[in-house]
CSV table of C-alpha atoms and ligand atoms in Angstrom, one decimal:
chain,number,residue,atom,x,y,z
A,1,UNK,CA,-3.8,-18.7,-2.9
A,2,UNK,CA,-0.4,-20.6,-2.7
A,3,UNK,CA,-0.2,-22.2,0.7
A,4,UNK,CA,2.9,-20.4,1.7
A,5,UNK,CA,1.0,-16.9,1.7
A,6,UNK,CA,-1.7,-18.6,3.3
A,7,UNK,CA,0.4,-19.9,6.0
A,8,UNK,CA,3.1,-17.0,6.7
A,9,UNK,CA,2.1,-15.0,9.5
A,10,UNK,CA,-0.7,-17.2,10.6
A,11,UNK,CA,0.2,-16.7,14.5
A,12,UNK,CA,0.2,-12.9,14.4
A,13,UNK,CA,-2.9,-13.3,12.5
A,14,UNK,CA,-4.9,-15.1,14.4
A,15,UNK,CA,-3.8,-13.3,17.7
A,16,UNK,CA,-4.9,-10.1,15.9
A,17,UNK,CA,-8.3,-11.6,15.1
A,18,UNK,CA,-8.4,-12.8,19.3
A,19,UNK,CA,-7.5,-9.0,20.5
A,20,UNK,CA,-10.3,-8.0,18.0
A,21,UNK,CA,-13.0,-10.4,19.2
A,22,UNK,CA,-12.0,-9.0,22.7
A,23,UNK,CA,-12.6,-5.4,21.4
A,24,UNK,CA,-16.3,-6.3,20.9
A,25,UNK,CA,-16.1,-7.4,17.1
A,26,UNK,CA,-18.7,-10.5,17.7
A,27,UNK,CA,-19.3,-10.8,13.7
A,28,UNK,CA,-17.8,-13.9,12.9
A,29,UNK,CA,-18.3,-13.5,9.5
A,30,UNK,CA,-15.8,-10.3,9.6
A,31,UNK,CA,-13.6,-12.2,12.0
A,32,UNK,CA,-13.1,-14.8,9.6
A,33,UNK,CA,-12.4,-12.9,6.8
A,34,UNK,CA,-10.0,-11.0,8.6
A,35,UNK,CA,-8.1,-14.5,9.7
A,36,UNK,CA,-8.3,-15.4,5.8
A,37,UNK,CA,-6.9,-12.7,4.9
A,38,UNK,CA,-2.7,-12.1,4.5
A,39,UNK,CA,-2.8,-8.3,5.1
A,40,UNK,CA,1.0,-8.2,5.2
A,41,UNK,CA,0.8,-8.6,1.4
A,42,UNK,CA,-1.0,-5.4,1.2
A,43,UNK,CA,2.0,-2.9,2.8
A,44,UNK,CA,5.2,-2.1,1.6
A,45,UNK,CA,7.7,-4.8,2.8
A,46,UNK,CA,9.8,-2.6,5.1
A,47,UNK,CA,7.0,-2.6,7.1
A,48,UNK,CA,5.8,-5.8,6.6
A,49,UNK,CA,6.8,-7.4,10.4
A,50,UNK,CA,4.0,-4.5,11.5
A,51,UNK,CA,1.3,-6.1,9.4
A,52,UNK,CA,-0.8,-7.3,12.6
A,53,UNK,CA,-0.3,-4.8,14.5
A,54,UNK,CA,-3.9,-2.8,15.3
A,55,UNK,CA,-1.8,0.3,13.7
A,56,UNK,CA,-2.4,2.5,10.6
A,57,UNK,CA,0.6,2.2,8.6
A,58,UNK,CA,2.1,3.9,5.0
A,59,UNK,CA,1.3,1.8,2.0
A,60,UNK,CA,3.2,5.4,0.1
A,61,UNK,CA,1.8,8.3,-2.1
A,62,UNK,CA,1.3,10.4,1.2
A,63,UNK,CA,-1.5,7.5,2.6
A,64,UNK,CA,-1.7,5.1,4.5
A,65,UNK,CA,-3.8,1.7,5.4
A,66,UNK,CA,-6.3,2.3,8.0
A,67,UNK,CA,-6.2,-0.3,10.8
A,68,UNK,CA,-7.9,-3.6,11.6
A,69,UNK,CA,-9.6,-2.5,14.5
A,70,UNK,CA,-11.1,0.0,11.6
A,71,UNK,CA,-12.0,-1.9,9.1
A,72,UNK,CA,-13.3,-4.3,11.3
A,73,UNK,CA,-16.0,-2.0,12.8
A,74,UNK,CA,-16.3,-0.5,9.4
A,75,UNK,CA,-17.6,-3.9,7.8
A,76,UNK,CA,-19.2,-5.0,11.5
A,77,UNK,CA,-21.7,-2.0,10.8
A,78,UNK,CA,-22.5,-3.0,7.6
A,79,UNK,CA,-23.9,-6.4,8.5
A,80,UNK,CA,-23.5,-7.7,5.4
A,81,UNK,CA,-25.1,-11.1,4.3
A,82,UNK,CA,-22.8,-12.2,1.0
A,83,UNK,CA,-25.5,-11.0,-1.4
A,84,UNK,CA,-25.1,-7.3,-1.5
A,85,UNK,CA,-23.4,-5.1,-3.9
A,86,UNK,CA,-21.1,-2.7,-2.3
A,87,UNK,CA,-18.8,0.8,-3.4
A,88,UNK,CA,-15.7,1.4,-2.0
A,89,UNK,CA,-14.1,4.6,-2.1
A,90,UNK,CA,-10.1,4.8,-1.8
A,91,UNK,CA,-9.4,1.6,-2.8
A,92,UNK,CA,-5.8,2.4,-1.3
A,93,UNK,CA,-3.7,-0.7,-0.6
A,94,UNK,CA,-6.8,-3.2,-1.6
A,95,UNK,CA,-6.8,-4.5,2.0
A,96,UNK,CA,-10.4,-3.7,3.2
A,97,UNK,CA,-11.7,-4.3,-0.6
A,98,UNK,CA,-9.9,-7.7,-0.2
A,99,UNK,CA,-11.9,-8.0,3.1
A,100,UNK,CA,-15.5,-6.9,1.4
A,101,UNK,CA,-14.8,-9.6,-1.2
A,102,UNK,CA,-15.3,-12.1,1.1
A,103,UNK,CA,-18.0,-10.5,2.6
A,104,UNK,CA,-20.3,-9.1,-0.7
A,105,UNK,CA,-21.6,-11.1,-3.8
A,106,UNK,CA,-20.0,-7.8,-6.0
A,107,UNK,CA,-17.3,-5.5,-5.2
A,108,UNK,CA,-16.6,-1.9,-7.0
A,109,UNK,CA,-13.7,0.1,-5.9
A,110,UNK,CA,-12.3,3.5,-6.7
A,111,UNK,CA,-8.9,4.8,-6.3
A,112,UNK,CA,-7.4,8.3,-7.7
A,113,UNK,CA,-3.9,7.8,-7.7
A,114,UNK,CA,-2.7,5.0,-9.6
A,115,UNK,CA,0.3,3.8,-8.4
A,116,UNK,CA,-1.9,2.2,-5.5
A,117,UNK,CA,-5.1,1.2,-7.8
A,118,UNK,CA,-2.0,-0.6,-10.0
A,119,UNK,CA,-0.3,-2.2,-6.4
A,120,UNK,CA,-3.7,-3.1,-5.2
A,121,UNK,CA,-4.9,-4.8,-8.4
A,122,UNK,CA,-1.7,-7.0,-8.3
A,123,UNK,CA,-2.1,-8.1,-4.7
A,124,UNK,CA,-5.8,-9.2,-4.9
A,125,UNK,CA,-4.6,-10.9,-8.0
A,126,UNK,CA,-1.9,-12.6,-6.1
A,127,UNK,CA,-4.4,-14.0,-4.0
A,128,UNK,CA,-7.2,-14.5,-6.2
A,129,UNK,CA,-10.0,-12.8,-5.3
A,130,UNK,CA,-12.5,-12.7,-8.6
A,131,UNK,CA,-15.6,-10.4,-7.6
A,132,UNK,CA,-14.1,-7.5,-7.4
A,133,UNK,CA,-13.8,-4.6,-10.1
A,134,UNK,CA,-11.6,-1.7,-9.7
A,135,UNK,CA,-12.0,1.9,-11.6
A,136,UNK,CA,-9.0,4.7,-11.1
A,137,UNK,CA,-10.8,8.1,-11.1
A,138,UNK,CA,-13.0,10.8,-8.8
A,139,UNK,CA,-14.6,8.6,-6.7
A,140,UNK,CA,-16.7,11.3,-5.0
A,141,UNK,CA,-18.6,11.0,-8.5
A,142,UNK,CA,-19.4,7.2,-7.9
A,143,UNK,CA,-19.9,4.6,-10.2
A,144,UNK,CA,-23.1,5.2,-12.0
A,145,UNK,CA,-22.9,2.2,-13.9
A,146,UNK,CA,-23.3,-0.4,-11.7
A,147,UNK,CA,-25.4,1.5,-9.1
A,148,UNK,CA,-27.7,1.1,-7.0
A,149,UNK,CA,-25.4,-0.2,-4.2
A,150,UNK,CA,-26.4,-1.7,-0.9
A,151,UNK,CA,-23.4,-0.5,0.9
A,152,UNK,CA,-20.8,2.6,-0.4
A,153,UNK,CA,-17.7,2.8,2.4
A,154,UNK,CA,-15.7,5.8,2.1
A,155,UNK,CA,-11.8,5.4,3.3
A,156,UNK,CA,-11.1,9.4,3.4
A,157,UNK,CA,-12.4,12.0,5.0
A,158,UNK,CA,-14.9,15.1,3.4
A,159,UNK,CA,-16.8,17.8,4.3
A,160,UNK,CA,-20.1,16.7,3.9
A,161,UNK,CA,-22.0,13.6,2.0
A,162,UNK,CA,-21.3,14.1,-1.6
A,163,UNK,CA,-24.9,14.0,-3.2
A,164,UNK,CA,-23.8,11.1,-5.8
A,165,UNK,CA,-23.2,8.6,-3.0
A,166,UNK,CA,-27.2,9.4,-2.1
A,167,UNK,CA,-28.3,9.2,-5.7
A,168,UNK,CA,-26.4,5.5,-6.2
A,169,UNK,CA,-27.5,4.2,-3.3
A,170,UNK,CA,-30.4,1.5,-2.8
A,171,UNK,CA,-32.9,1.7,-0.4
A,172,UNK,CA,-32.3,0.5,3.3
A,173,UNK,CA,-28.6,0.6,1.7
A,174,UNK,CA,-26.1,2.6,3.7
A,175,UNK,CA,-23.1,4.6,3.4
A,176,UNK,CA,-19.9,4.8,5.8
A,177,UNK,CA,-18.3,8.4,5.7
A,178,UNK,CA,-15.8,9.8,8.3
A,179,UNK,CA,-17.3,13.6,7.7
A,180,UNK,CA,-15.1,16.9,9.4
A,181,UNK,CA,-11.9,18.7,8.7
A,182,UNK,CA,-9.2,17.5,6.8
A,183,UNK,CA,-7.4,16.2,10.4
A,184,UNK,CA,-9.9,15.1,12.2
A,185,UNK,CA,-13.1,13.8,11.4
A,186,UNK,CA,-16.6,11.4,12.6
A,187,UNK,CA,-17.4,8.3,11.3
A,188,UNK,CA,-21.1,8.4,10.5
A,189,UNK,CA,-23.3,5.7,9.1
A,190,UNK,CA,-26.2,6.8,7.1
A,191,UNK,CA,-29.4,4.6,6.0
A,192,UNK,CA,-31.4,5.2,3.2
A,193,UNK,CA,-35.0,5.9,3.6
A,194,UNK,CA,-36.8,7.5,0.5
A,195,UNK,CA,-35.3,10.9,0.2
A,196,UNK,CA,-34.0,11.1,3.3
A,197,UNK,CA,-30.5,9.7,5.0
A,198,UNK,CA,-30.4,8.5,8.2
A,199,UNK,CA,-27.6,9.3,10.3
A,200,UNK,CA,-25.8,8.2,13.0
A,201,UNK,CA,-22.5,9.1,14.8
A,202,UNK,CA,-20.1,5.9,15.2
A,203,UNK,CA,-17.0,7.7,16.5
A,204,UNK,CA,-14.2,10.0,16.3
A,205,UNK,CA,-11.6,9.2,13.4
A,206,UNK,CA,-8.6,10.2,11.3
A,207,UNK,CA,-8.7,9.4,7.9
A,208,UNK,CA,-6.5,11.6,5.3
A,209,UNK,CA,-8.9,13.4,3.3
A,210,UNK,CA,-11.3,12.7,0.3
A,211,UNK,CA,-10.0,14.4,-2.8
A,212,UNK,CA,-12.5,15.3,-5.7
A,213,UNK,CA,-15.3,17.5,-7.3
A,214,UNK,CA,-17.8,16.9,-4.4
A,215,UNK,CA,-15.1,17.4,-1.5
A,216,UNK,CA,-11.9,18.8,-0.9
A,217,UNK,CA,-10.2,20.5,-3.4
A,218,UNK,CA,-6.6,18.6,-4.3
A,219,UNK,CA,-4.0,20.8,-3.1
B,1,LIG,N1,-9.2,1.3,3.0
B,1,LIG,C1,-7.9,1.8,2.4
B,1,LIG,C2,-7.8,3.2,2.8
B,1,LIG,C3,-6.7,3.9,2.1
B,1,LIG,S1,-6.5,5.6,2.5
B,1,LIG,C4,-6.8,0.9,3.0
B,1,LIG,O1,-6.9,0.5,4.2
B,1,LIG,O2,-5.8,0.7,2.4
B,1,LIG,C5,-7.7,6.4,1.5
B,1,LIG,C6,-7.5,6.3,0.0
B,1,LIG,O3,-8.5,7.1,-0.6
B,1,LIG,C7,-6.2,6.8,-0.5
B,1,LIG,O4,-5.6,5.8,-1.3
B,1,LIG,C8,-6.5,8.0,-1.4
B,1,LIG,O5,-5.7,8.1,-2.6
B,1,LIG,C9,-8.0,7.6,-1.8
B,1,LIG,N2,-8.8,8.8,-2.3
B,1,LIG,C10,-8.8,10.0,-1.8
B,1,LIG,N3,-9.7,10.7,-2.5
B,1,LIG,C11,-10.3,9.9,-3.4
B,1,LIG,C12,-11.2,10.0,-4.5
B,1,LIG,N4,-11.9,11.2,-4.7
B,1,LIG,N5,-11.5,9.0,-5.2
B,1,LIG,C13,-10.9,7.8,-5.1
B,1,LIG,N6,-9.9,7.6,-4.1
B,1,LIG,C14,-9.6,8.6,-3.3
């Protein structure tokens, strides 16, 4: 990464990563990545100055990046250890699979609309993360290809645990899923254990919703 992007914003940054740690994020792992990582790259530059801000904010296409304080607890619950393989769903504006990067040996991320898959791909490029591979499609089908993963996160909301996520994912592995209405939705955590999912309620979210053959129907 050039050493301008690395050093723009660094004050914002790193008082982000402070109000985080105060929120209760204790990973350090996740708090690093977080201070490594130039999110202002990854939305649209009229918003740009709002980039470390604990805010959701437009990245266009009708979504938006979710934010820190999120994806923070998002990658927190996962406790990663650097060697797992892990699906993202909703690639978006790459931010969070930028984050994983750091955080996974393998990264495999899914986005359905293609002006952000092709916006996100040139950011990571930009600042040169190499583990990670990118598919544009219905990512409530998964990626049966490289699956089993440890870890599948979703970034949207559905109705319920589409079945493929179950099928592709490894034992002990779990899956993040905000699950409700197309407003206002859960976040759950589920653990693989045999046949079954475990499940367990994190909190009360707002994600905009999962659009595909196993959840909502696009409109
Ligand atoms: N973590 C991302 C979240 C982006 S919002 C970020 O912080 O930038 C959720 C994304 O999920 C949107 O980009 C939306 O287009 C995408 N999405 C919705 N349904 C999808 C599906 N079935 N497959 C792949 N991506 C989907």
């Amino acid at each position: 990464m050039a050493a301008s992007v690395e050093h723009e914003f660094r004050g914002p940054r790193r008082r982000l990563v402070e109000m985080l740690h105060d929120q209760g994020i204790k990973d350090l792992a996740v708090l690093k990545a977080i201070d490594e990582t130039p999110r202002h790259l990854f939305v649209p530059t009229g918003v740009r100055h709002r980039a470390y801000e604990d805010s959701a904010l437009p990245i266009g296409s009708g979504q938006t990046i979710s934010q820190p304080s999120i994806h923070a607890r998002y990658l927190e619950l996962l406790k990663l250890t650097g060697n797992e393989k892990v699906l993202e769903i909703g690639t978006g504006s790459g931010y969070q699979t930028a984050l994983l990067s750091r955080l996974a040996s393998q990264v495999f991320s899914i986005e359905r609309i293609v002006e952000l898959l092709d916006k996100a791909r040139e950011t990571i490029r930009q600042i040169g993360a190499r583990n990670i591979s990118f598919l544009l499609g219905d990512g409530t089908l998964g990626w049966r290809q490289y699956a089993p993963y440890d870890a599948i996160l979703v970034g949207a909301g559905a109705p319920e645990v589409p079945k493929t996520y179950h099928e592709q994912l490894a034992e002990g592995g779990r899956i993040l899923i905000p699950l409700g209405d197309k407003e206002e939705q859960t976040l759950y955590m589920f653990t693989r254990r045999g046949d079954e999912l475990e499940k367990s309620e994190i909190a009360p979210v707002r994600f905009v919703p999962l659009v595909g053959k196993y959840s909502w129907e696009a409109m």
